[in-house]
Coordinates of C-alpha atoms in Angstrom, one line a residue:
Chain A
X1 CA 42.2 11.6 28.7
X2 CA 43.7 8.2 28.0
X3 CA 42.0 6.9 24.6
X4 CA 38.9 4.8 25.1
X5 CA 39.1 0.8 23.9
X6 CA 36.2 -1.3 23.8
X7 CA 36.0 -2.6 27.1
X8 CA 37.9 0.2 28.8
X9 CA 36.3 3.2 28.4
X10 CA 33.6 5.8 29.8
X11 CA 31.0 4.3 28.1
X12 CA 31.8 0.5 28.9
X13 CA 32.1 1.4 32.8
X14 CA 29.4 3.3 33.3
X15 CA 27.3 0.7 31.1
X16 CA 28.6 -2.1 33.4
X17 CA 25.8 -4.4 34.9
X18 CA 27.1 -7.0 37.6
X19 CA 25.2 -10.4 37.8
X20 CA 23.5 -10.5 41.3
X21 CA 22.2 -14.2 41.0
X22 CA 21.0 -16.8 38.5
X23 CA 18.0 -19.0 39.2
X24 CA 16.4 -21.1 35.8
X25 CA 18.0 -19.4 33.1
X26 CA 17.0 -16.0 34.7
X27 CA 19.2 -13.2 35.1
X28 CA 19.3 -10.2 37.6
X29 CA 22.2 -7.5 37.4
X30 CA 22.9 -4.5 39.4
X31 CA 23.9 -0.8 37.8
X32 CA 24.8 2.1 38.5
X33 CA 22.9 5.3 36.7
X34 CA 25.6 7.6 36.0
X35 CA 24.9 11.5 36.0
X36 CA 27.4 11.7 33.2
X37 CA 24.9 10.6 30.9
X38 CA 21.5 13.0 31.9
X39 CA 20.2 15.8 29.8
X40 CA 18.2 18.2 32.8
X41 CA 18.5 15.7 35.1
X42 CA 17.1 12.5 33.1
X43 CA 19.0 9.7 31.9
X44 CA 19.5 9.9 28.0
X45 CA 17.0 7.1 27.1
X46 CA 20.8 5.5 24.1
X47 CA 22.6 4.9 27.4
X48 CA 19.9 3.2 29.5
X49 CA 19.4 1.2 26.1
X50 CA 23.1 0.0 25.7
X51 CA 22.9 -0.9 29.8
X52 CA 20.2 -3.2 29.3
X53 CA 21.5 -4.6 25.6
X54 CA 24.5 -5.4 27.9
X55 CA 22.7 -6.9 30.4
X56 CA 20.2 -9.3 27.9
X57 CA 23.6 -9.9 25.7
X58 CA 25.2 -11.5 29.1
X59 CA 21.7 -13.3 30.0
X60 CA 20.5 -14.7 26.4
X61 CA 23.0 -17.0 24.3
X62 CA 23.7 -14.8 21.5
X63 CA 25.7 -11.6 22.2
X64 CA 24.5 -8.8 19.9
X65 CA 20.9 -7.1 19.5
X66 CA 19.6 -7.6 16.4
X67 CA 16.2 -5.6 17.1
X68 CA 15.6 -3.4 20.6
X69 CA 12.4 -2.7 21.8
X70 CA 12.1 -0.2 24.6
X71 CA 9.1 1.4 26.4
X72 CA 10.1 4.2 28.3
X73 CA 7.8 4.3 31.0
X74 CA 9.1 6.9 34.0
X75 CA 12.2 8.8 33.6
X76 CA 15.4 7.3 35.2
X77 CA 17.5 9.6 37.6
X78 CA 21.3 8.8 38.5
X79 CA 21.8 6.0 41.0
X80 CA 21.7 2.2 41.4
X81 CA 18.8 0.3 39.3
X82 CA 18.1 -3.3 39.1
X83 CA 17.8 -4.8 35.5
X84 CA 15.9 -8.2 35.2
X85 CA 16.3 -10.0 32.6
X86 CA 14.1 -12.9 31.0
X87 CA 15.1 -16.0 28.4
X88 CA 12.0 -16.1 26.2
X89 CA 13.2 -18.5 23.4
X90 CA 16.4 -19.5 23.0
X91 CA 17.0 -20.4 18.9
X92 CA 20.0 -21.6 16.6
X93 CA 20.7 -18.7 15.6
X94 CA 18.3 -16.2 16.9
X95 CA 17.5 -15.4 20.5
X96 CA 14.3 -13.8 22.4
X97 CA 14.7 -12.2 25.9
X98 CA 13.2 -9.5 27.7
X99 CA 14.5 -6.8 30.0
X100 CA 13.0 -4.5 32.9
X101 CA 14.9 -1.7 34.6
X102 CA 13.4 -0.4 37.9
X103 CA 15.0 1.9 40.7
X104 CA 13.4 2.2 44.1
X105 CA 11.4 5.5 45.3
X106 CA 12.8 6.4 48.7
X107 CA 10.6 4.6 50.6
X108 CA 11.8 1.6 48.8
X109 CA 8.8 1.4 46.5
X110 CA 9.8 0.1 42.9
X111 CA 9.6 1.8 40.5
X112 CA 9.8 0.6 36.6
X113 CA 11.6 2.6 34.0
X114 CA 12.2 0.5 31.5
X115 CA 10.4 -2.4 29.8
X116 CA 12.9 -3.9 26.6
X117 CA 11.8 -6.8 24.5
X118 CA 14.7 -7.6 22.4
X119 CA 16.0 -10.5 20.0
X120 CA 19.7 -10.8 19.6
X121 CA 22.2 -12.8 17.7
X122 CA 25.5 -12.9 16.7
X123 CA 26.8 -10.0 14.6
X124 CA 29.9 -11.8 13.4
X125 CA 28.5 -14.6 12.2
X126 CA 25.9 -12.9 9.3
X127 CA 27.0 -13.4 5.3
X128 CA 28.5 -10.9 3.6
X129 CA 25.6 -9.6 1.1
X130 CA 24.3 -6.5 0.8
X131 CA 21.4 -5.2 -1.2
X132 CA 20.9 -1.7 0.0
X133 CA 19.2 0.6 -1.9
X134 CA 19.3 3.6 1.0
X135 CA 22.1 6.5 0.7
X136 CA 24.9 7.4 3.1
X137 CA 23.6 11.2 4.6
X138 CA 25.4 13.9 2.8
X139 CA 27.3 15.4 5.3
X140 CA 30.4 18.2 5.2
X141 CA 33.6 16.8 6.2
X142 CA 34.3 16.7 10.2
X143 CA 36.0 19.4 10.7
X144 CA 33.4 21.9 8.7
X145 CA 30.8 20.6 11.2
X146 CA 29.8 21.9 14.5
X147 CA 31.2 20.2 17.5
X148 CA 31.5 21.3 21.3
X149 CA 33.5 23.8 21.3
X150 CA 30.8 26.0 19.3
X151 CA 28.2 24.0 19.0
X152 CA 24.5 24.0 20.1
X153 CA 24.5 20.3 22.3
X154 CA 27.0 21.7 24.4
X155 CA 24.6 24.6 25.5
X156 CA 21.7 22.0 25.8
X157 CA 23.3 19.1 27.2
X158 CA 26.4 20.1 28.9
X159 CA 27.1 16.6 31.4
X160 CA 26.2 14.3 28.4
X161 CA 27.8 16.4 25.3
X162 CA 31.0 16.1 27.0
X163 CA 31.0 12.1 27.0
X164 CA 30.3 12.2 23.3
X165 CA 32.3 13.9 20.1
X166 CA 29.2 14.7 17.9
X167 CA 29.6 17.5 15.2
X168 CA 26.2 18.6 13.6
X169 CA 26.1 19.2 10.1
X170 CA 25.2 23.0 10.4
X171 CA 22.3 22.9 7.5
X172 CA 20.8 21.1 10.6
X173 CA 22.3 23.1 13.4
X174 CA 19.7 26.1 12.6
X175 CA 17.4 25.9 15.4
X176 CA 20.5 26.7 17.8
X177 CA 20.0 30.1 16.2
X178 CA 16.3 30.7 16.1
X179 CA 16.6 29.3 12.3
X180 CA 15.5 25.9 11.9
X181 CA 15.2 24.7 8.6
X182 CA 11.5 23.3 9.2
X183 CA 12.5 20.5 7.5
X184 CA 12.2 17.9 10.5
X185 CA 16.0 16.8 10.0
X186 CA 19.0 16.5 12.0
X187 CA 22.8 15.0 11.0
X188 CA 26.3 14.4 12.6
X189 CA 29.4 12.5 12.7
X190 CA 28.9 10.8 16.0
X191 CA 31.7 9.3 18.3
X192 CA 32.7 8.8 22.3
X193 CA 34.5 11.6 23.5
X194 CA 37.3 9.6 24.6
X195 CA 37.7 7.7 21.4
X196 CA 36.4 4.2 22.4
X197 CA 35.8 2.3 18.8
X198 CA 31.8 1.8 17.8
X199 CA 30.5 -1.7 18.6
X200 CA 26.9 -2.7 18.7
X201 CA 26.5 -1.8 22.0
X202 CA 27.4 2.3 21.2
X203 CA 25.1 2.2 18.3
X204 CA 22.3 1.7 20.7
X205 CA 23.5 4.8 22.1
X206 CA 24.0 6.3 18.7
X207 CA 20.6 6.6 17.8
X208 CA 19.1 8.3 20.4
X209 CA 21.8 11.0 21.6
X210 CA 21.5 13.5 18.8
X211 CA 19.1 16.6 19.4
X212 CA 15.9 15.3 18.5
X213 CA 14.6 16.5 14.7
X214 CA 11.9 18.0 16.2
X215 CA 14.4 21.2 16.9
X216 CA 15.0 21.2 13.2
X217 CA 10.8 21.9 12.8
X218 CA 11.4 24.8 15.0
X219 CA 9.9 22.7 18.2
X220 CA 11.8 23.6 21.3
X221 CA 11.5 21.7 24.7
X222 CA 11.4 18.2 26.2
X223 CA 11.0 15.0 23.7
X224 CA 9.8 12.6 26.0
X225 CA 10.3 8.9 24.3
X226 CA 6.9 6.4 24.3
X227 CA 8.7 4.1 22.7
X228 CA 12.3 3.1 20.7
X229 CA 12.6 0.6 18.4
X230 CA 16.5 -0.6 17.1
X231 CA 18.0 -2.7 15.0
X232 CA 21.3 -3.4 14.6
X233 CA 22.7 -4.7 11.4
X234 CA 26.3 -4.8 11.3
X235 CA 28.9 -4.5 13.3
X236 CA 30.8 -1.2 12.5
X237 CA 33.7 -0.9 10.5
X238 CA 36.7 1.1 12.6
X239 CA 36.1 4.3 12.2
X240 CA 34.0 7.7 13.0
X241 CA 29.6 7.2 12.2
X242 CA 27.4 9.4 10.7
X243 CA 23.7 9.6 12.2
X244 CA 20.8 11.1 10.3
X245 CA 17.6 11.6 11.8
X246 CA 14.2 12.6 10.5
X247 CA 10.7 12.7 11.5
X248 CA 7.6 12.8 8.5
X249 CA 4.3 13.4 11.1
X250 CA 4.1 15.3 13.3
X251 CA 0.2 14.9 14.0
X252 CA -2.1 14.6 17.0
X253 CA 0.5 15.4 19.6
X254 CA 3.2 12.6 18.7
X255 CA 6.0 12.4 16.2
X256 CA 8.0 9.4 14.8
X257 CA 11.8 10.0 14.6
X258 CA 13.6 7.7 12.3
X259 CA 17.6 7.2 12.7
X260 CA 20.2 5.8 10.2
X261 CA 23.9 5.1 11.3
X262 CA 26.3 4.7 8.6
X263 CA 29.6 3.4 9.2
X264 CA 32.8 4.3 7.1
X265 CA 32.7 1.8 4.7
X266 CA 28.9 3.1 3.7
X267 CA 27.0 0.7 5.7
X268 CA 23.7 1.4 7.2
X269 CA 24.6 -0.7 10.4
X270 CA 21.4 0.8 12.7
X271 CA 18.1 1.7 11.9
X272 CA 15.8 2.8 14.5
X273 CA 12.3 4.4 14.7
X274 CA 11.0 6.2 18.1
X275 CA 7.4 7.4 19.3
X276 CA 7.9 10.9 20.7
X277 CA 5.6 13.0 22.2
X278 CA 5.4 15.8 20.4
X279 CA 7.5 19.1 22.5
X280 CA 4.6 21.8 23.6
X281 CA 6.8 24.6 22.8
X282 CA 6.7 26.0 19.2
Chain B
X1 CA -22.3 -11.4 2.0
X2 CA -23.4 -9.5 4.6
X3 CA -22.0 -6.0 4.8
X4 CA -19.7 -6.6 7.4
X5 CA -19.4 -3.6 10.5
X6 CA -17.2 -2.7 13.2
X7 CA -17.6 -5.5 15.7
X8 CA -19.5 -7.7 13.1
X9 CA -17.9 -9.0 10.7
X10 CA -15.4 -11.6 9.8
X11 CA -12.2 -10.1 11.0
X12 CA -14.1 -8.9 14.4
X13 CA -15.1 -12.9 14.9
X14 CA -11.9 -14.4 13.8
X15 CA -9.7 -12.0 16.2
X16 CA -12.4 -11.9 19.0
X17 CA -10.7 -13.2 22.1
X18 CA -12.6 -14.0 25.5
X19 CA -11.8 -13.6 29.4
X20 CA -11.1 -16.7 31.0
X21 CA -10.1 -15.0 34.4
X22 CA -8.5 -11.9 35.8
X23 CA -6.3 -11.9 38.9
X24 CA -4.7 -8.9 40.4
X25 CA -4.6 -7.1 37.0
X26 CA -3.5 -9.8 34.6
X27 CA -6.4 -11.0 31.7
X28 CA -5.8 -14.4 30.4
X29 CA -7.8 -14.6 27.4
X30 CA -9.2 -17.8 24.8
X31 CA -9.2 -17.5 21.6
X32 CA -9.4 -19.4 18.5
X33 CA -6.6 -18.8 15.3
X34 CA -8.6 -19.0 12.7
X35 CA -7.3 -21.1 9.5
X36 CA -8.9 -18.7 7.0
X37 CA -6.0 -16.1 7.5
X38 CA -3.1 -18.7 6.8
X39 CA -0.5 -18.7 4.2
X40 CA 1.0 -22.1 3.4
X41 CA -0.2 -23.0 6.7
X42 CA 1.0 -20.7 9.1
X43 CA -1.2 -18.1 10.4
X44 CA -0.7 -14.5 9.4
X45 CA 1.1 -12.0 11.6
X46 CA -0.6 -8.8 10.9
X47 CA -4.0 -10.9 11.9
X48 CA -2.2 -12.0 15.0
X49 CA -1.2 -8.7 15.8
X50 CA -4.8 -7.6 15.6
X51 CA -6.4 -10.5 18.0
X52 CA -3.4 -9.3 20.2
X53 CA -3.8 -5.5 20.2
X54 CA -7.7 -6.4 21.0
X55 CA -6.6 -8.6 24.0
X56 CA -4.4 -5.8 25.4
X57 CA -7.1 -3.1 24.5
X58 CA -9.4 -5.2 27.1
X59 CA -6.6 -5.8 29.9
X60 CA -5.6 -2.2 29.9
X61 CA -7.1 1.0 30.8
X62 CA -7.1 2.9 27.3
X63 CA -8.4 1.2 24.2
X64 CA -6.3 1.8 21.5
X65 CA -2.8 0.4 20.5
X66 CA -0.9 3.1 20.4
X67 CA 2.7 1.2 19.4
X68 CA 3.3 -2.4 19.5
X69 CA 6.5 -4.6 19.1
X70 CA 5.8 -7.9 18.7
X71 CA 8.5 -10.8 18.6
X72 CA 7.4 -13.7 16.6
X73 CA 9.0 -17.0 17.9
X74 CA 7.4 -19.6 16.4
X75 CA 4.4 -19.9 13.7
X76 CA 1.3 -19.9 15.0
X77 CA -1.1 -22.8 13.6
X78 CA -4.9 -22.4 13.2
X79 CA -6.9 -23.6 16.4
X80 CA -6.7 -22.8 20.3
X81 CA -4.0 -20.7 21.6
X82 CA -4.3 -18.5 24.7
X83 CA -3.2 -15.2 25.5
X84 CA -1.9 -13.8 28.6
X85 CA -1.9 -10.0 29.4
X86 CA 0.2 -8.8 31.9
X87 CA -0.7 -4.1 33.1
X88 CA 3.0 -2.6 33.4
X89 CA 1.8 0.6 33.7
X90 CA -1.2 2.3 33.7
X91 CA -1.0 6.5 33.6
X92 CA -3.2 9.3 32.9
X93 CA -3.0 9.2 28.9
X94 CA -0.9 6.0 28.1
X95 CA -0.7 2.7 29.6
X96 CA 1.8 0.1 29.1
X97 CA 1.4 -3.7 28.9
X98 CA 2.5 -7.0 27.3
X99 CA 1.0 -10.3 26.3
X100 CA 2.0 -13.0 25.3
X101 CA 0.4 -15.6 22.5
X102 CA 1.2 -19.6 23.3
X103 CA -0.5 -22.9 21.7
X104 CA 0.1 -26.2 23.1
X105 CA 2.3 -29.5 21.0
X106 CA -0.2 -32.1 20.7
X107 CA 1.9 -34.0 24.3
X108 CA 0.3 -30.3 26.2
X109 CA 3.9 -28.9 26.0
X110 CA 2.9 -25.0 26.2
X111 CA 4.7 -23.1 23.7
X112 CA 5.0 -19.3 22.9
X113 CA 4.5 -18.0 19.3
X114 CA 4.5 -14.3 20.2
X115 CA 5.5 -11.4 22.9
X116 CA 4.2 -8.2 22.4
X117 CA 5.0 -5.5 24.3
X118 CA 2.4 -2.1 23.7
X119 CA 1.6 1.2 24.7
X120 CA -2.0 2.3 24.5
X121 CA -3.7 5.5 24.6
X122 CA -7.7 7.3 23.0
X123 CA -7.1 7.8 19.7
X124 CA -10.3 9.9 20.2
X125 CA -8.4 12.0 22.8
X126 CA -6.1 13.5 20.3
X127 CA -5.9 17.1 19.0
X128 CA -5.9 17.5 15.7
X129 CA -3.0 19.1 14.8
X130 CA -1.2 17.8 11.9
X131 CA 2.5 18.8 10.2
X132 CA 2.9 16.0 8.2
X133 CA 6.0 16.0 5.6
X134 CA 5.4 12.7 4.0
X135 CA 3.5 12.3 0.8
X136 CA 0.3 9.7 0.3
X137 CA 1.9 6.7 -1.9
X138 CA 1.3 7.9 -6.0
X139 CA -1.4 4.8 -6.3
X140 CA -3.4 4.4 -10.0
X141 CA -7.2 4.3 -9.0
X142 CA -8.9 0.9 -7.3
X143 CA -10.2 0.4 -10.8
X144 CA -7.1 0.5 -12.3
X145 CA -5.3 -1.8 -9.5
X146 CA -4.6 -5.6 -9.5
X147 CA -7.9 -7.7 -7.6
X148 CA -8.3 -10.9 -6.6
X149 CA -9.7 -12.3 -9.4
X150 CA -6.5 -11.4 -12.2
X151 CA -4.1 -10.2 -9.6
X152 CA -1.2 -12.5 -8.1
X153 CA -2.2 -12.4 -4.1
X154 CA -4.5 -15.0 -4.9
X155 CA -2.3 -17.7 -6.0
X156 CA 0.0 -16.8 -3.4
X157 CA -2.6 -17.6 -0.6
X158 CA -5.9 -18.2 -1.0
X159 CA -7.5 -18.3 2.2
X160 CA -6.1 -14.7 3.5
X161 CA -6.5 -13.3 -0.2
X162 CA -10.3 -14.0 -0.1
X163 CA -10.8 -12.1 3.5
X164 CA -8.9 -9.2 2.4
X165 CA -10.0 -6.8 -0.3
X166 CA -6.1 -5.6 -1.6
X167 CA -5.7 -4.2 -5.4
X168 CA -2.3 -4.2 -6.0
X169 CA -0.9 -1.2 -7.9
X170 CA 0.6 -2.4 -11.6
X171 CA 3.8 -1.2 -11.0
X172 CA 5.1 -3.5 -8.1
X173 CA 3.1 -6.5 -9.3
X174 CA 5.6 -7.3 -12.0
X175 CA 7.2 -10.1 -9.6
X176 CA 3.9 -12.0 -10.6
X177 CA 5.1 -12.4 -13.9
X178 CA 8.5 -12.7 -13.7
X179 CA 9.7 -8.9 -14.3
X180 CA 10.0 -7.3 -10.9
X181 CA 10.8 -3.9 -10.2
X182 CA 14.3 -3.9 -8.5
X183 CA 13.2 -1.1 -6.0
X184 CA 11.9 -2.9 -3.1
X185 CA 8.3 -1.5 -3.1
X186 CA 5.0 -3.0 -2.8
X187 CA 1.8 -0.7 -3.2
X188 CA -1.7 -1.1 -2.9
X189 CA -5.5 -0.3 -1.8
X190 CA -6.6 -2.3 1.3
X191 CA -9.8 -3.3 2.9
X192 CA -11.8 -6.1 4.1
X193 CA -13.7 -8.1 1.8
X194 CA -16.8 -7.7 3.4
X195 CA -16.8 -4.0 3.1
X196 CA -16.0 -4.1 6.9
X197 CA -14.7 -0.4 7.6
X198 CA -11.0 0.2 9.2
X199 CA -10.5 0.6 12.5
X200 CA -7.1 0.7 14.8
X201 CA -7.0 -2.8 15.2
X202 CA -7.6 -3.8 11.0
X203 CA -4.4 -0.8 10.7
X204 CA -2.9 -3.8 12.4
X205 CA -3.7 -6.2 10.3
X206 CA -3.1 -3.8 6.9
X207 CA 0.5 -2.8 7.7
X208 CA 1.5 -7.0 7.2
X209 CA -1.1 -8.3 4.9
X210 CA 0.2 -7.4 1.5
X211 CA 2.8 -9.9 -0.6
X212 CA 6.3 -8.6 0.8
X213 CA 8.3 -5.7 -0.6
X214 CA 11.4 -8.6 -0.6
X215 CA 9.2 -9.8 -4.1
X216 CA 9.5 -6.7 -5.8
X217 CA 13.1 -7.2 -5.5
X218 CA 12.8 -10.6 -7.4
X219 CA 13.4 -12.9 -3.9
X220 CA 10.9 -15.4 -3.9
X221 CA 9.6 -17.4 -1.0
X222 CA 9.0 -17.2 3.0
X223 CA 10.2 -14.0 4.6
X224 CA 9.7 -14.8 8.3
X225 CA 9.2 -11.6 10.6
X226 CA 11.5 -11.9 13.1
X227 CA 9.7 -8.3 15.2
X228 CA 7.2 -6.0 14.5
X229 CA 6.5 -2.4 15.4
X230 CA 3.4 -0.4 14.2
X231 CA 2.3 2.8 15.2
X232 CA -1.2 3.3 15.0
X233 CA -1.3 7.2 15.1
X234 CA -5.4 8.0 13.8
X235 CA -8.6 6.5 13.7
X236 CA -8.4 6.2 10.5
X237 CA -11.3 7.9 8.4
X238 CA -14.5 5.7 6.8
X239 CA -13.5 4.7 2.8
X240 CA -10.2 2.6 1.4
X241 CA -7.1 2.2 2.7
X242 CA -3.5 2.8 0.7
X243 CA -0.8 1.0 1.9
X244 CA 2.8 1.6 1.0
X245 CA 5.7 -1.3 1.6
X246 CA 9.4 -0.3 0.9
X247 CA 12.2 -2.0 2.2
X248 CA 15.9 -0.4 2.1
X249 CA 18.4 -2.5 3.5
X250 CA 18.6 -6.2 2.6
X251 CA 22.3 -7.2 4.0
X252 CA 23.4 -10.0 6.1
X253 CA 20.6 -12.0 5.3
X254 CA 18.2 -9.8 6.8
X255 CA 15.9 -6.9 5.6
X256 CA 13.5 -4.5 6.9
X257 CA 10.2 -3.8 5.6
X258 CA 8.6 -0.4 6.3
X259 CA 4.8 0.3 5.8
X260 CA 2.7 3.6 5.6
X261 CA -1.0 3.4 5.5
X262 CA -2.9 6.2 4.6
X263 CA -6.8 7.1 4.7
X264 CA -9.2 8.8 2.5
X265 CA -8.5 12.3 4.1
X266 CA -4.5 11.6 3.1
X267 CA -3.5 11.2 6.7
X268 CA -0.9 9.2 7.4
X269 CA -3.0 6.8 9.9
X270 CA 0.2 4.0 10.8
X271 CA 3.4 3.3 10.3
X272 CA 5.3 -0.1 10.6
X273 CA 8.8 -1.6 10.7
X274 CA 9.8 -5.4 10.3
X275 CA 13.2 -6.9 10.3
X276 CA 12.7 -10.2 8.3
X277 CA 14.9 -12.9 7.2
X278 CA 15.4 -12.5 3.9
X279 CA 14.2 -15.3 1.3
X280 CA 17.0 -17.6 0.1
X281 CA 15.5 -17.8 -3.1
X282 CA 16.4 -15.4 -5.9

């Protein structure tokens, strides 16, 4: 496989939106849903959120997403979708827009998937200072983690786990077999399978491709996302990310998962925070 | 004062929004931004969020917010704004909808001061299960805490500090006098000064209502929210709120402010992310 660049890669073509027309500052795009990315049949909820922070970075005059909002509201199958994008407020040096991915039942009905409020900016044009007061994850070294070869996404995920080079720190990596550490946690050294460098755009995918903590409580099943909530701080520093995820209530049939991507040079460069529905099986 | 109740008191009046028309679905509502929950002028955003979670609970089918992102784009000045609702999806146990919060320049220019986009569900539909990991904030008793009358949210801003009822704890009040903490944290009881008892729409207004976390760390001034997202995950239980601010990763200019509130039955009843500029002044 020919190594991935940004902008020539897996993950940048099947990501691709195509402006159908412009009318007022309003933005349309066709895409194409690729099967590459579904876990049982479902399009992973990172990818359809780095296809429409493409598509709102094309339509709103500042390229980057600064904070993602996404409502997840039917699950998104393989095929072409329409994105529609809207310029909400356009600022110095912040940006609002919003974003709505539908596909089309087959008797043409539409159907939303995806409502995305989101304010972007520009990544490369942010000062230099840093305050933070959060940790890198502890996390073995690459090669003492578990990757696809003999790993548990593999057996879970097989069309999306080969598009990604994620190794899962095996203190998480329990619930694979039948011991999950009940702690709610789960952590990896994430990357593209075909090496394409991170960028703010795979970050979006970054934080919601992991097996959800939920596994790591000893919860087995479907995590159906309500709602994802990013922000992306920096843009990466070359080299491989670690992801940590955690959820802290569990209560009245939803969860909250919390994910941190750290780049090599110890930046947190994402944060996000989802509303799950909590998986039935235990 | 009158003890103040669930739909009468003070914050019920000053968020109450009214129906000007519906049309295939969408509520267009009035309403009136009160200037007794302003700070240096501008009208508070965890009271906006509140007026808005109460227009969507009324243009959609279920009642309660369940999570809301809202975008601010400009600050919102006390008097007439109107909000527009729009249904996005309405299913069995959630429903999905946005709205959007505009006031008009003094030549009738309409313009926006907030997008929200929300899911809402029954909080009195859920099951009771409960695997919480997080702990209830370590808070010195309401007696022990800073009030309104020797505590610093006062001279900070007056007009919001005499609706609220907030006791902030000792140990992240220090910026008041000078000696802040360094850690980032801001903690505190939380009610309504009329002995009004919480409800999902004052969790709205709790989670952005204390003196920011950014003070603890010794920055002083303005820290605009750029977007909000609360999770409003119980009705919470009669008696005082805590509330718990920390924030983690100031860099780039930028910071995010989480925020747990907890009940008197220690459940963890919402849970909040900001990203905010960060103040320029140190």
């Amino acid at each position: 496989m020919a190594l991935g660049t940004i902008g020539n890669s897996e993950f940048d073509r099947d990501t691709a939106v195509s402006p159908r027309e412009r009318d007022g500052g309003r933005g349309v795009y066709d895409a194409d849903l690729s099967a590459g990315w579904t876990i049982f049949g479902a399009v992973n909820g990172g990818y359809l959120l780095a296809l429409l922070g493409r598509a709102l970075g094309d339509a709103l005059p500042h390229p980057d997403p600064f904070s993602v909002t996404a409502h997840y509201l039917s699950a998104s199958r393989p095929g072409p979708a329409v994105v529609r994008t809207e310029l909400i407020r356009a600022g110095r040096t912040l940006s609002t827009g919003q974003a709505s991915l539908v596909q089309y039942a087959p008797d043409g009905t539409e159907v939303e998937r995806i409502r995305v409020l989101a304010t972007h900016g520009d990544l490369g044009a942010l000062p230099d200072d840093v305050r933070t007061t959060a940790k890198p994850p502890a996390l073995p070294p690459y090669e003492h983690c578990l990757g696809k070869d003999h790993g548990p996404a593999a057996a879970v995920a097989p069309e999306i786990s080969g598009r990604l080079d994620i190794r899962l720190d095996p203190a998480t990596a329990g619930w694979a077999a039948g011991a999950p550490s009940g702690r709610g946690e789960m952590r990896g050294w994430f990357g593209l399978a075909d090496g394409r460098p991170a960028d703010a755009l795979s970050l979006l995918l970054a934080v919601d491709t992991l097996p959800p903590a939920a596994f790591d409580l000893g919860l087995n099943g479907w995590v159906p996302t309500v709602e994802l909530t990013a922000h992306i701080r920096r843009r990466p520093a070359p080299g491989p990310l670690r992801v940590s995820l955690a959820t802290r209530n569990l209560a009245g049939g939803f969860l909250e998962e919390d994910a941190e991507v750290w780049d090599s040079e110890d930046r947190l460069v994402a944060q996000s925070r989802q509303l799950a529905l909590a998986p039935r099986g235990a």
